[in-house]
Amino acid sequence: MSLVNIISAIGNNSSIYPLIVRDCGIEVPTKIAMTYNQNKEDKRIAWLGARERFIDEYSVSAVWLGGIPLIDFAGKKIIKSVKKLGLNSDVNLKLISDEEKYKRRLKSGKKVDEICQGFEYNIKKFADKPEAKEAVKDLINVKNNKKLFESLMNAKFLASIAVPIALMGFVIPKLVFASTAKKMEKYKKEHPDSNVANLTFGGKDFDQFIRGREKMTTFQGALTSVITNFTTVQKMAVTDGGYAVGRIVTARKKNEAIDLAFKMSGMMFLNFVAPHWIEKAFNKITDVNLDPKMFVNKRFLASVKNNTLELPKSDNAKDLLDFIDNNPNALFTKLAGENDKVKLLKNGVRDPRAYVDIEELAKFKNSIEKFVKSAGENGVKFKTLKKAGQNADIIKFANKSLRLRSLTILANIGLSSFLLAYCLPKAQFLFREWFTGSKLEPGLIDSSEKNEND
């Protein structure tokens, strides 16, 4: 993989790659070191805390980053083989829900835009396209077994979040706590005269604390078509919420539960919200927001320089989708597919089973137009989008844009990682010391009898 592809991957905040870099490469090692340093007043607690953090963080990362894709993959295989009905989980249920919503609004007399994608709509639109024959067949199979398909999709979604939540929120912490308790029992036997009274690992109070919070883990509410078609990163965000609840429930002490609640809320914000905010801020400052791979795409750059790049005439949903469907070989269509704005079949035709986020597709089109305009302002005198001079050093301009975009991506990774790996633990330690009156791990000591008995 080239350097540009690597930067492109970690710059996509809708993928797992930035999470892998921040989580495994920066956040976890930093937190392990900071945990040891925070508890250095007592070397035993410092060692136990760092050991717990190492085992806990990396085992959770393995489940968090690998568990959801693995379960999703298994779920797709199971759905495809059920009763040989030809069901395919690539069919997005949002096509059905959006079309039903459109029909309800139309029936009620409310003003609605012309429908441009939907379940029945896509079946009719692609029925005469031989290239989409198998995809249309999948849509028809789902139509004939709608209730079964919805049940299977709900089950797949539930499994993809429930199993990781159970492992990360309940199983792993129990195993880590048991391992620490075993280490301390061994230490007590080897050092019978040592003072280890300040180290605690559960007991009656802990068991009562667990029983009092068991209801927190109950799943409620129906799974909608939107939820069942969450992306891997969206599922990771949901899983993180369940993981946070699990960690609070399995905490050994009340102080540890509060300490964890502070930490987990900060982690969720810094992992799933802050990077998007930072990216938007950088994009606004630099005015460069295309994927880095676009700036080394020779065909794209040549089309800009030679005025051969054709784009949809507007941001209207129908104009965008009609352009893609009527021009499967157009460069814009191929670029939209390569940048995950639309899903294309192997033959280049848009996949009728997939739902298109019109807002994201429109943003992509506008970003290309902005690049074309900027190129003109930096060398080419564009009279209109389709008429331009031939004297622009497009490669030079693209390289400049690539460096700027790469810099903002790396700066985003660096800043979000700094906030996550350094600032959040520091804030957590300050909160812990203020709330418990001690710098030490609240799960390993009785730091405040007053707070524990409140």
CSV table of C-alpha atoms in Angstrom, one decimal:
chain,number,residue,atom,x,y,z
A,1,MET,CA,0.0,0.0,0.0
A,2,SER,CA,1.4,3.4,-1.0
A,3,LEU,CA,1.8,6.3,1.4
A,4,VAL,CA,-1.1,8.1,-0.3
A,5,ASN,CA,-3.4,5.1,0.3
A,6,ILE,CA,-2.4,4.9,3.9
A,7,ILE,CA,-3.1,8.6,4.5
A,8,SER,CA,-6.4,8.2,2.6
A,9,ALA,CA,-7.4,5.3,4.8
A,10,ILE,CA,-6.6,7.0,8.2
A,11,GLY,CA,-8.2,10.2,6.9
A,12,ASN,CA,-11.6,8.5,6.4
A,13,ASN,CA,-13.4,9.1,9.7
A,14,SER,CA,-16.2,6.8,8.6
A,15,SER,CA,-13.9,3.8,8.5
A,16,ILE,CA,-12.1,1.8,11.3
A,17,TYR,CA,-8.6,2.7,10.2
A,18,PRO,CA,-8.3,6.0,12.2
A,19,LEU,CA,-9.6,4.1,15.2
A,20,ILE,CA,-7.0,1.4,14.8
A,21,VAL,CA,-4.2,4.1,14.6
A,22,ARG,CA,-5.5,6.0,17.6
A,23,ASP,CA,-6.5,3.0,19.7
A,24,CYS,CA,-3.7,0.5,19.2
A,25,GLY,CA,-0.9,2.6,18.1
A,26,ILE,CA,-1.2,5.7,20.3
A,27,GLU,CA,-3.9,5.7,23.0
A,28,VAL,CA,-3.3,2.3,24.6
A,29,PRO,CA,0.5,2.5,25.0
A,30,THR,CA,0.2,6.1,26.4
A,31,LYS,CA,-2.5,5.1,28.8
A,32,ILE,CA,-0.5,2.1,30.1
A,33,ALA,CA,2.5,4.4,30.9
A,34,MET,CA,0.3,7.1,32.4
A,35,THR,CA,-1.6,4.5,34.6
A,36,TYR,CA,1.7,3.4,36.0
A,37,ASN,CA,2.9,6.9,36.6
A,38,GLN,CA,-0.4,7.9,38.3
A,39,ASN,CA,-0.1,5.1,40.8
A,40,LYS,CA,3.7,5.3,41.4
A,41,GLU,CA,3.2,6.2,45.1
A,42,ASP,CA,2.6,2.5,45.6
A,43,LYS,CA,4.7,0.3,43.3
A,44,ARG,CA,2.4,-2.7,43.8
A,45,ILE,CA,-0.7,-0.8,42.8
A,46,ALA,CA,1.2,0.9,39.9
A,47,TRP,CA,2.3,-2.5,38.6
A,48,LEU,CA,-1.1,-4.0,39.0
A,49,GLY,CA,-2.8,-1.0,37.4
A,50,ALA,CA,-0.5,-1.0,34.4
A,51,ARG,CA,-0.9,-4.8,34.0
A,52,GLU,CA,-4.6,-4.5,34.2
A,53,ARG,CA,-4.7,-1.7,31.7
A,54,PHE,CA,-2.4,-3.6,29.2
A,55,ILE,CA,-4.5,-6.8,29.3
A,56,ASP,CA,-7.8,-5.0,29.3
A,57,GLU,CA,-7.1,-2.4,26.6
A,58,TYR,CA,-5.6,-4.8,24.0
A,59,SER,CA,-8.1,-7.6,24.6
A,60,VAL,CA,-10.9,-5.1,24.3
A,61,SER,CA,-9.3,-3.6,21.1
A,62,ALA,CA,-9.2,-7.1,19.5
A,63,VAL,CA,-12.9,-7.6,20.2
A,64,TRP,CA,-13.9,-4.0,19.3
A,65,LEU,CA,-12.0,-3.8,16.0
A,66,GLY,CA,-12.3,-7.4,14.8
A,67,GLY,CA,-15.4,-8.8,16.5
A,68,ILE,CA,-18.1,-6.7,14.7
A,69,PRO,CA,-16.7,-7.3,11.1
A,70,LEU,CA,-16.3,-11.0,11.9
A,71,ILE,CA,-19.9,-11.4,13.2
A,72,ASP,CA,-21.2,-9.4,10.3
A,73,PHE,CA,-19.4,-11.6,7.8
A,74,ALA,CA,-20.8,-14.8,9.5
A,75,GLY,CA,-24.3,-13.2,9.6
A,76,LYS,CA,-24.2,-12.5,5.9
A,77,LYS,CA,-23.3,-16.1,5.1
A,78,ILE,CA,-26.1,-17.4,7.4
A,79,ILE,CA,-28.7,-15.2,5.8
A,80,LYS,CA,-27.7,-16.1,2.3
A,81,SER,CA,-28.0,-19.8,3.1
A,82,VAL,CA,-31.3,-19.8,5.1
A,83,LYS,CA,-33.8,-22.1,3.4
A,84,LYS,CA,-32.2,-21.5,0.1
A,85,LEU,CA,-34.5,-18.5,-0.4
A,86,GLY,CA,-31.7,-16.5,-2.1
A,87,LEU,CA,-31.8,-13.8,0.6
A,88,ASN,CA,-28.9,-11.3,0.5
A,89,SER,CA,-28.1,-9.0,3.4
A,90,ASP,CA,-26.7,-6.5,0.8
A,91,VAL,CA,-30.3,-5.4,0.4
A,92,ASN,CA,-30.7,-2.2,2.5
A,93,LEU,CA,-34.0,-2.1,4.4
A,94,LYS,CA,-33.8,1.7,4.3
A,95,LEU,CA,-35.0,1.5,0.7
A,96,ILE,CA,-38.2,0.0,2.0
A,97,SER,CA,-38.7,2.3,4.9
A,98,ASP,CA,-38.0,5.5,2.8
A,99,GLU,CA,-40.4,4.4,0.1
A,100,GLU,CA,-43.2,3.6,2.6
A,101,LYS,CA,-42.6,7.0,4.2
A,102,TYR,CA,-42.8,8.7,0.7
A,103,LYS,CA,-46.1,6.9,0.0
A,104,ARG,CA,-47.6,8.0,3.4
A,105,ARG,CA,-46.6,11.6,2.9
A,106,LEU,CA,-48.0,11.5,-0.7
A,107,LYS,CA,-51.3,10.0,0.4
A,108,SER,CA,-51.7,12.6,3.2
A,109,GLY,CA,-51.4,15.4,0.6
A,110,LYS,CA,-48.1,16.7,1.9
A,111,LYS,CA,-45.6,18.2,-0.5
A,112,VAL,CA,-42.8,15.7,-1.3
A,113,ASP,CA,-39.9,15.7,-3.7
A,114,GLU,CA,-40.0,13.3,-6.6
A,115,ILE,CA,-38.9,9.8,-5.5
A,116,CYS,CA,-35.5,8.8,-6.9
A,117,GLN,CA,-34.7,5.6,-5.0
A,118,GLY,CA,-36.7,3.0,-3.1
A,119,PHE,CA,-37.5,-0.7,-3.0
A,120,GLU,CA,-40.2,-1.0,-5.7
A,121,TYR,CA,-38.7,2.0,-7.5
A,122,ASN,CA,-35.3,0.3,-7.9
A,123,ILE,CA,-36.9,-3.0,-9.0
A,124,LYS,CA,-38.7,-1.2,-11.9
A,125,LYS,CA,-35.8,1.1,-12.8
A,126,PHE,CA,-33.2,-1.7,-13.0
A,127,ALA,CA,-35.4,-4.5,-14.3
A,128,ASP,CA,-34.4,-3.9,-17.9
A,129,LYS,CA,-30.7,-3.7,-17.2
A,130,PRO,CA,-29.1,-7.1,-17.8
A,131,GLU,CA,-26.0,-6.0,-15.8
A,132,ALA,CA,-28.2,-5.7,-12.6
A,133,LYS,CA,-30.2,-8.9,-13.1
A,134,GLU,CA,-28.9,-10.7,-10.0
A,135,ALA,CA,-29.2,-7.6,-7.8
A,136,VAL,CA,-32.9,-7.1,-8.9
A,137,LYS,CA,-33.5,-10.8,-8.2
A,138,ASP,CA,-32.2,-10.3,-4.7
A,139,LEU,CA,-34.7,-7.4,-4.2
A,140,ILE,CA,-37.6,-9.6,-5.4
A,141,ASN,CA,-36.5,-12.4,-3.1
A,142,VAL,CA,-36.5,-10.0,-0.2
A,143,LYS,CA,-39.9,-8.6,-1.3
A,144,ASN,CA,-41.4,-12.2,-1.2
A,145,ASN,CA,-39.9,-12.9,2.2
A,146,LYS,CA,-39.9,-9.5,3.8
A,147,LYS,CA,-40.8,-10.5,7.4
A,148,LEU,CA,-38.2,-13.3,7.5
A,149,PHE,CA,-35.6,-11.1,6.1
A,150,GLU,CA,-36.3,-8.3,8.6
A,151,SER,CA,-36.1,-10.8,11.5
A,152,LEU,CA,-32.8,-12.2,10.2
A,153,MET,CA,-31.3,-8.7,9.8
A,154,ASN,CA,-32.4,-7.7,13.3
A,155,ALA,CA,-30.8,-10.9,14.6
A,156,LYS,CA,-27.6,-10.2,12.8
A,157,PHE,CA,-27.5,-6.6,14.1
A,158,LEU,CA,-28.2,-7.7,17.7
A,159,ALA,CA,-25.5,-10.4,17.5
A,160,SER,CA,-23.0,-7.9,16.1
A,161,ILE,CA,-23.4,-5.6,19.1
A,162,ALA,CA,-24.5,-8.0,21.9
A,163,VAL,CA,-21.6,-10.4,21.6
A,164,PRO,CA,-18.9,-7.7,21.7
A,165,ILE,CA,-20.7,-5.8,24.5
A,166,ALA,CA,-20.9,-9.0,26.6
A,167,LEU,CA,-17.2,-9.7,26.0
A,168,MET,CA,-15.9,-6.2,26.5
A,169,GLY,CA,-18.3,-5.0,29.2
A,170,PHE,CA,-18.7,-8.1,31.3
A,171,VAL,CA,-16.4,-11.1,30.5
A,172,ILE,CA,-13.1,-9.4,30.0
A,173,PRO,CA,-13.3,-7.1,33.1
A,174,LYS,CA,-14.3,-10.2,35.3
A,175,LEU,CA,-11.3,-12.1,33.9
A,176,VAL,CA,-8.9,-9.2,34.5
A,177,PHE,CA,-10.2,-8.6,38.1
A,178,ALA,CA,-9.9,-12.4,38.8
A,179,SER,CA,-6.4,-12.4,37.5
A,180,THR,CA,-5.4,-9.4,39.7
A,181,ALA,CA,-7.0,-11.0,42.7
A,182,LYS,CA,-5.0,-14.2,42.1
A,183,LYS,CA,-1.8,-12.2,41.8
A,184,MET,CA,-2.5,-10.5,45.1
A,185,GLU,CA,-3.4,-13.7,46.9
A,186,LYS,CA,-0.1,-15.1,45.7
A,187,TYR,CA,1.7,-12.0,47.0
A,188,LYS,CA,0.0,-12.3,50.4
A,189,LYS,CA,1.2,-15.9,50.8
A,190,GLU,CA,4.7,-14.9,49.8
A,191,HIS,CA,4.7,-11.8,52.0
A,192,PRO,CA,2.5,-12.6,55.1
A,193,ASP,CA,3.9,-9.7,57.1
A,194,SER,CA,3.2,-7.0,54.4
A,195,ASN,CA,0.4,-4.5,54.7
A,196,VAL,CA,-2.0,-5.2,51.8
A,197,ALA,CA,-5.2,-4.1,53.6
A,198,ASN,CA,-5.7,-1.2,51.3
A,199,LEU,CA,-6.1,-3.5,48.2
A,200,THR,CA,-9.7,-4.7,47.6
A,201,PHE,CA,-11.2,-7.0,44.9
A,202,GLY,CA,-14.9,-7.1,45.4
A,203,GLY,CA,-16.8,-9.0,48.1
A,204,LYS,CA,-20.2,-8.5,49.7
A,205,ASP,CA,-20.5,-4.8,48.8
A,206,PHE,CA,-19.3,-5.5,45.2
A,207,ASP,CA,-21.9,-8.2,44.8
A,208,GLN,CA,-24.7,-6.0,46.1
A,209,PHE,CA,-23.5,-3.2,43.7
A,210,ILE,CA,-23.8,-5.6,40.8
A,211,ARG,CA,-27.2,-6.9,41.7
A,212,GLY,CA,-28.5,-3.4,42.1
A,213,ARG,CA,-27.6,-2.5,38.5
A,214,GLU,CA,-28.5,-5.7,36.6
A,215,LYS,CA,-31.5,-4.0,34.9
A,216,MET,CA,-29.2,-1.5,33.2
A,217,THR,CA,-28.2,-4.1,30.7
A,218,THR,CA,-31.7,-4.7,29.3
A,219,PHE,CA,-32.2,-4.0,25.6
A,220,GLN,CA,-35.3,-2.1,24.8
A,221,GLY,CA,-37.1,-0.8,21.7
A,222,ALA,CA,-37.6,-2.2,18.2
A,223,LEU,CA,-34.7,-2.4,15.7
A,224,THR,CA,-35.5,-0.2,12.8
A,225,SER,CA,-34.3,-0.4,9.2
A,226,VAL,CA,-31.8,2.4,9.9
A,227,ILE,CA,-30.3,0.5,12.8
A,228,THR,CA,-30.0,-2.8,11.0
A,229,ASN,CA,-28.0,-1.1,8.2
A,230,PHE,CA,-25.5,0.7,10.5
A,231,THR,CA,-22.0,0.8,9.2
A,232,THR,CA,-19.2,-1.0,11.1
A,233,VAL,CA,-18.1,2.3,12.7
A,234,GLN,CA,-21.7,3.1,13.7
A,235,LYS,CA,-22.1,-0.3,15.3
A,236,MET,CA,-18.8,0.3,17.1
A,237,ALA,CA,-20.3,3.5,18.6
A,238,VAL,CA,-23.4,1.6,19.8
A,239,THR,CA,-21.2,-1.2,21.1
A,240,ASP,CA,-19.1,1.4,23.0
A,241,GLY,CA,-22.2,2.6,24.7
A,242,GLY,CA,-23.1,-0.9,25.8
A,243,TYR,CA,-19.4,-1.5,26.7
A,244,ALA,CA,-19.5,1.6,29.0
A,245,VAL,CA,-22.6,0.3,30.8
A,246,GLY,CA,-21.0,-3.1,31.2
A,247,ARG,CA,-17.9,-1.6,32.7
A,248,ILE,CA,-19.9,0.6,35.1
A,249,VAL,CA,-22.0,-2.4,36.2
A,250,THR,CA,-18.9,-4.7,36.7
A,251,ALA,CA,-16.9,-2.0,38.6
A,252,ARG,CA,-15.6,-3.3,41.9
A,253,LYS,CA,-16.4,-0.2,43.9
A,254,LYS,CA,-18.8,2.8,43.6
A,255,ASN,CA,-15.8,5.1,43.2
A,256,GLU,CA,-14.5,2.9,40.3
A,257,ALA,CA,-17.9,3.0,38.6
A,258,ILE,CA,-18.0,6.8,38.7
A,259,ASP,CA,-14.4,7.0,37.6
A,260,LEU,CA,-15.1,4.7,34.6
A,261,ALA,CA,-18.3,6.6,33.7
A,262,PHE,CA,-16.2,9.8,33.4
A,263,LYS,CA,-13.6,8.0,31.3
A,264,MET,CA,-16.0,6.2,29.0
A,265,SER,CA,-18.1,9.2,28.2
A,266,GLY,CA,-14.9,11.1,27.2
A,267,MET,CA,-13.7,8.2,25.1
A,268,MET,CA,-17.0,8.0,23.1
A,269,PHE,CA,-16.9,11.7,22.4
A,270,LEU,CA,-13.3,11.8,21.4
A,271,ASN,CA,-13.5,8.6,19.2
A,272,PHE,CA,-16.7,9.3,17.3
A,273,VAL,CA,-17.6,13.0,17.5
A,274,ALA,CA,-14.4,15.1,17.9
A,275,PRO,CA,-12.5,13.8,14.8
A,276,HIS,CA,-15.5,14.8,12.6
A,277,TRP,CA,-15.5,18.3,14.2
A,278,ILE,CA,-11.8,18.6,13.8
A,279,GLU,CA,-12.0,17.5,10.1
A,280,LYS,CA,-14.7,20.1,9.4
A,281,ALA,CA,-12.7,22.8,11.0
A,282,PHE,CA,-9.5,21.9,9.0
A,283,ASN,CA,-11.5,21.6,5.8
A,284,LYS,CA,-13.0,25.1,6.3
A,285,ILE,CA,-9.6,26.6,7.0
A,286,THR,CA,-7.8,24.9,4.1
A,287,ASP,CA,-10.7,24.6,1.6
A,288,VAL,CA,-9.3,21.3,0.5
A,289,ASN,CA,-11.4,18.2,1.4
A,290,LEU,CA,-11.1,15.7,-1.4
A,291,ASP,CA,-9.6,12.2,-0.6
A,292,PRO,CA,-5.8,12.3,-1.1
A,293,LYS,CA,-6.1,9.5,-3.7
A,294,MET,CA,-8.0,12.0,-6.0
A,295,PHE,CA,-4.9,14.2,-6.2
A,296,VAL,CA,-2.8,11.4,-7.7
A,297,ASN,CA,-5.5,10.0,-10.0
A,298,LYS,CA,-4.0,10.8,-13.4
A,299,ARG,CA,-7.3,10.3,-15.3
A,300,PHE,CA,-9.1,12.8,-13.0
A,301,LEU,CA,-6.3,15.4,-13.2
A,302,ALA,CA,-6.2,15.0,-17.0
A,303,SER,CA,-10.0,15.5,-17.2
A,304,VAL,CA,-9.7,18.7,-15.2
A,305,LYS,CA,-6.9,20.1,-17.3
A,306,ASN,CA,-8.5,19.0,-20.6
A,307,ASN,CA,-12.0,20.2,-19.7
A,308,THR,CA,-13.5,16.7,-20.2
A,309,LEU,CA,-14.9,16.1,-16.7
A,310,GLU,CA,-18.7,15.8,-16.8
A,311,LEU,CA,-20.6,16.3,-13.6
A,312,PRO,CA,-24.3,16.1,-12.6
A,313,LYS,CA,-26.1,19.4,-13.4
A,314,SER,CA,-27.3,19.9,-9.8
A,315,ASP,CA,-27.3,18.7,-6.2
A,316,ASN,CA,-30.9,17.4,-6.7
A,317,ALA,CA,-31.2,13.7,-5.8
A,318,LYS,CA,-32.8,12.8,-9.1
A,319,ASP,CA,-30.1,14.6,-11.1
A,320,LEU,CA,-27.3,12.9,-9.1
A,321,LEU,CA,-28.7,9.4,-9.4
A,322,ASP,CA,-29.9,9.8,-13.0
A,323,PHE,CA,-26.4,10.9,-14.0
A,324,ILE,CA,-24.8,7.9,-12.4
A,325,ASP,CA,-27.4,5.4,-13.8
A,326,ASN,CA,-27.3,6.9,-17.3
A,327,ASN,CA,-23.5,7.2,-17.4
A,328,PRO,CA,-22.0,4.1,-15.8
A,329,ASN,CA,-18.7,4.7,-17.6
A,330,ALA,CA,-18.4,8.4,-16.7
A,331,LEU,CA,-15.4,9.3,-14.6
A,332,PHE,CA,-17.6,10.9,-11.9
A,333,THR,CA,-19.5,7.6,-11.5
A,334,LYS,CA,-16.3,5.7,-11.1
A,335,LEU,CA,-14.9,8.2,-8.7
A,336,ALA,CA,-18.1,8.1,-6.6
A,337,GLY,CA,-17.8,4.4,-6.4
A,338,GLU,CA,-14.1,4.4,-5.5
A,339,ASN,CA,-14.9,6.9,-2.7
A,340,ASP,CA,-17.8,4.9,-1.3
A,341,LYS,CA,-20.4,7.5,-2.2
A,342,VAL,CA,-22.3,4.9,-4.2
A,343,LYS,CA,-22.0,1.2,-4.4
A,344,LEU,CA,-21.3,-0.1,-7.9
A,345,LEU,CA,-21.5,-3.7,-9.2
A,346,LYS,CA,-18.5,-5.3,-10.8
A,347,ASN,CA,-19.7,-4.2,-14.2
A,348,GLY,CA,-19.9,-0.6,-13.1
A,349,VAL,CA,-23.7,-0.3,-12.8
A,350,ARG,CA,-25.0,1.2,-9.6
A,351,ASP,CA,-26.1,-1.5,-7.1
A,352,PRO,CA,-29.9,-1.2,-6.8
A,353,ARG,CA,-29.8,-3.1,-3.4
A,354,ALA,CA,-27.8,-0.3,-1.8
A,355,TYR,CA,-29.1,2.9,-0.3
A,356,VAL,CA,-27.4,6.2,-1.5
A,357,ASP,CA,-26.7,9.0,1.0
A,358,ILE,CA,-27.7,11.9,-1.3
A,359,GLU,CA,-26.2,14.5,1.0
A,360,GLU,CA,-22.8,12.8,1.0
A,361,LEU,CA,-22.9,12.3,-2.8
A,362,ALA,CA,-23.8,16.0,-3.3
A,363,LYS,CA,-20.9,17.1,-1.0
A,364,PHE,CA,-18.6,14.9,-3.1
A,365,LYS,CA,-19.7,16.6,-6.3
A,366,ASN,CA,-19.4,20.0,-4.8
A,367,SER,CA,-15.9,19.2,-3.5
A,368,ILE,CA,-14.8,18.3,-7.1
A,369,GLU,CA,-16.3,21.5,-8.4
A,370,LYS,CA,-14.5,23.5,-5.8
A,371,PHE,CA,-11.2,21.8,-6.8
A,372,VAL,CA,-11.8,22.6,-10.4
A,373,LYS,CA,-12.5,26.2,-9.5
A,374,SER,CA,-9.4,26.5,-7.3
A,375,ALA,CA,-7.3,25.0,-10.1
A,376,GLY,CA,-8.6,27.7,-12.4
A,377,GLU,CA,-7.8,30.5,-9.9
A,378,ASN,CA,-4.3,29.1,-9.6
A,379,GLY,CA,-3.4,29.1,-13.3
A,380,VAL,CA,-6.4,28.3,-15.6
A,381,LYS,CA,-8.8,31.1,-16.5
A,382,PHE,CA,-12.1,29.2,-16.3
A,383,LYS,CA,-14.9,31.0,-18.0
A,384,THR,CA,-17.3,28.2,-17.1
A,385,LEU,CA,-16.9,24.7,-15.6
A,386,LYS,CA,-16.7,23.1,-19.1
A,387,LYS,CA,-14.6,25.8,-20.7
A,388,ALA,CA,-11.0,26.3,-19.5
A,389,GLY,CA,-7.6,27.2,-20.8
A,390,GLN,CA,-4.8,24.6,-21.3
A,391,ASN,CA,-2.1,26.4,-19.4
A,392,ALA,CA,-2.6,25.2,-15.8
A,393,ASP,CA,0.1,23.2,-14.2
A,394,ILE,CA,-2.5,20.8,-12.8
A,395,ILE,CA,0.1,18.3,-11.4
A,396,LYS,CA,1.9,21.0,-9.4
A,397,PHE,CA,-1.4,22.3,-8.1
A,398,ALA,CA,-2.6,18.8,-7.2
A,399,ASN,CA,0.6,18.0,-5.4
A,400,LYS,CA,0.2,21.2,-3.3
A,401,SER,CA,-3.4,20.2,-2.5
A,402,LEU,CA,-2.2,16.6,-1.6
A,403,ARG,CA,0.4,18.0,0.8
A,404,LEU,CA,-2.2,20.3,2.4
A,405,ARG,CA,-4.8,17.6,2.7
A,406,SER,CA,-2.3,15.0,4.1
A,407,LEU,CA,-1.2,17.5,6.6
A,408,THR,CA,-4.7,18.1,7.9
A,409,ILE,CA,-5.4,14.4,8.1
A,410,LEU,CA,-2.2,13.7,10.1
A,411,ALA,CA,-2.9,16.8,12.2
A,412,ASN,CA,-6.4,15.4,12.9
A,413,ILE,CA,-5.0,12.0,13.9
A,414,GLY,CA,-2.4,13.7,16.1
A,415,LEU,CA,-4.7,16.1,17.8
A,416,SER,CA,-7.5,13.6,18.4
A,417,SER,CA,-5.0,11.1,19.7
A,418,PHE,CA,-3.4,13.7,22.0
A,419,LEU,CA,-6.9,14.5,23.4
A,420,LEU,CA,-7.7,10.8,23.8
A,421,ALA,CA,-4.4,9.4,25.0
A,422,TYR,CA,-3.1,12.3,27.1
A,423,CYS,CA,-5.7,14.9,27.9
A,424,LEU,CA,-8.6,12.5,28.8
A,425,PRO,CA,-6.5,10.4,31.2
A,426,LYS,CA,-5.1,13.6,32.8
A,427,ALA,CA,-8.7,14.9,33.2
A,428,GLN,CA,-9.8,11.5,34.6
A,429,PHE,CA,-6.9,11.5,37.1
A,430,LEU,CA,-7.8,15.1,38.3
A,431,PHE,CA,-11.5,14.1,38.6
A,432,ARG,CA,-10.5,11.0,40.5
A,433,GLU,CA,-8.3,12.8,42.9
A,434,TRP,CA,-11.0,15.5,43.5
A,435,PHE,CA,-13.8,12.9,43.9
A,436,THR,CA,-12.1,10.2,45.9
A,437,GLY,CA,-9.3,12.1,47.6
A,438,SER,CA,-6.7,9.7,46.2
A,439,LYS,CA,-4.6,9.5,43.0
A,440,LEU,CA,-4.6,5.6,43.2
A,441,GLU,CA,-6.8,3.3,41.1
A,442,PRO,CA,-10.2,3.3,42.9
A,443,GLY,CA,-10.9,-0.3,42.0
A,444,LEU,CA,-7.7,-1.4,43.9
A,445,ILE,CA,-8.1,0.6,47.1
A,446,ASP,CA,-10.6,1.8,49.6
A,447,SER,CA,-9.8,5.4,49.0
A,448,SER,CA,-12.8,7.0,50.6
A,449,GLU,CA,-15.0,5.2,53.0
A,450,LYS,CA,-17.3,8.2,53.1
A,451,ASN,CA,-18.0,8.1,49.4
A,452,GLU,CA,-18.2,4.3,49.3
A,453,ASN,CA,-20.9,4.3,52.0
A,454,ASP,CA,-23.0,7.2,50.6
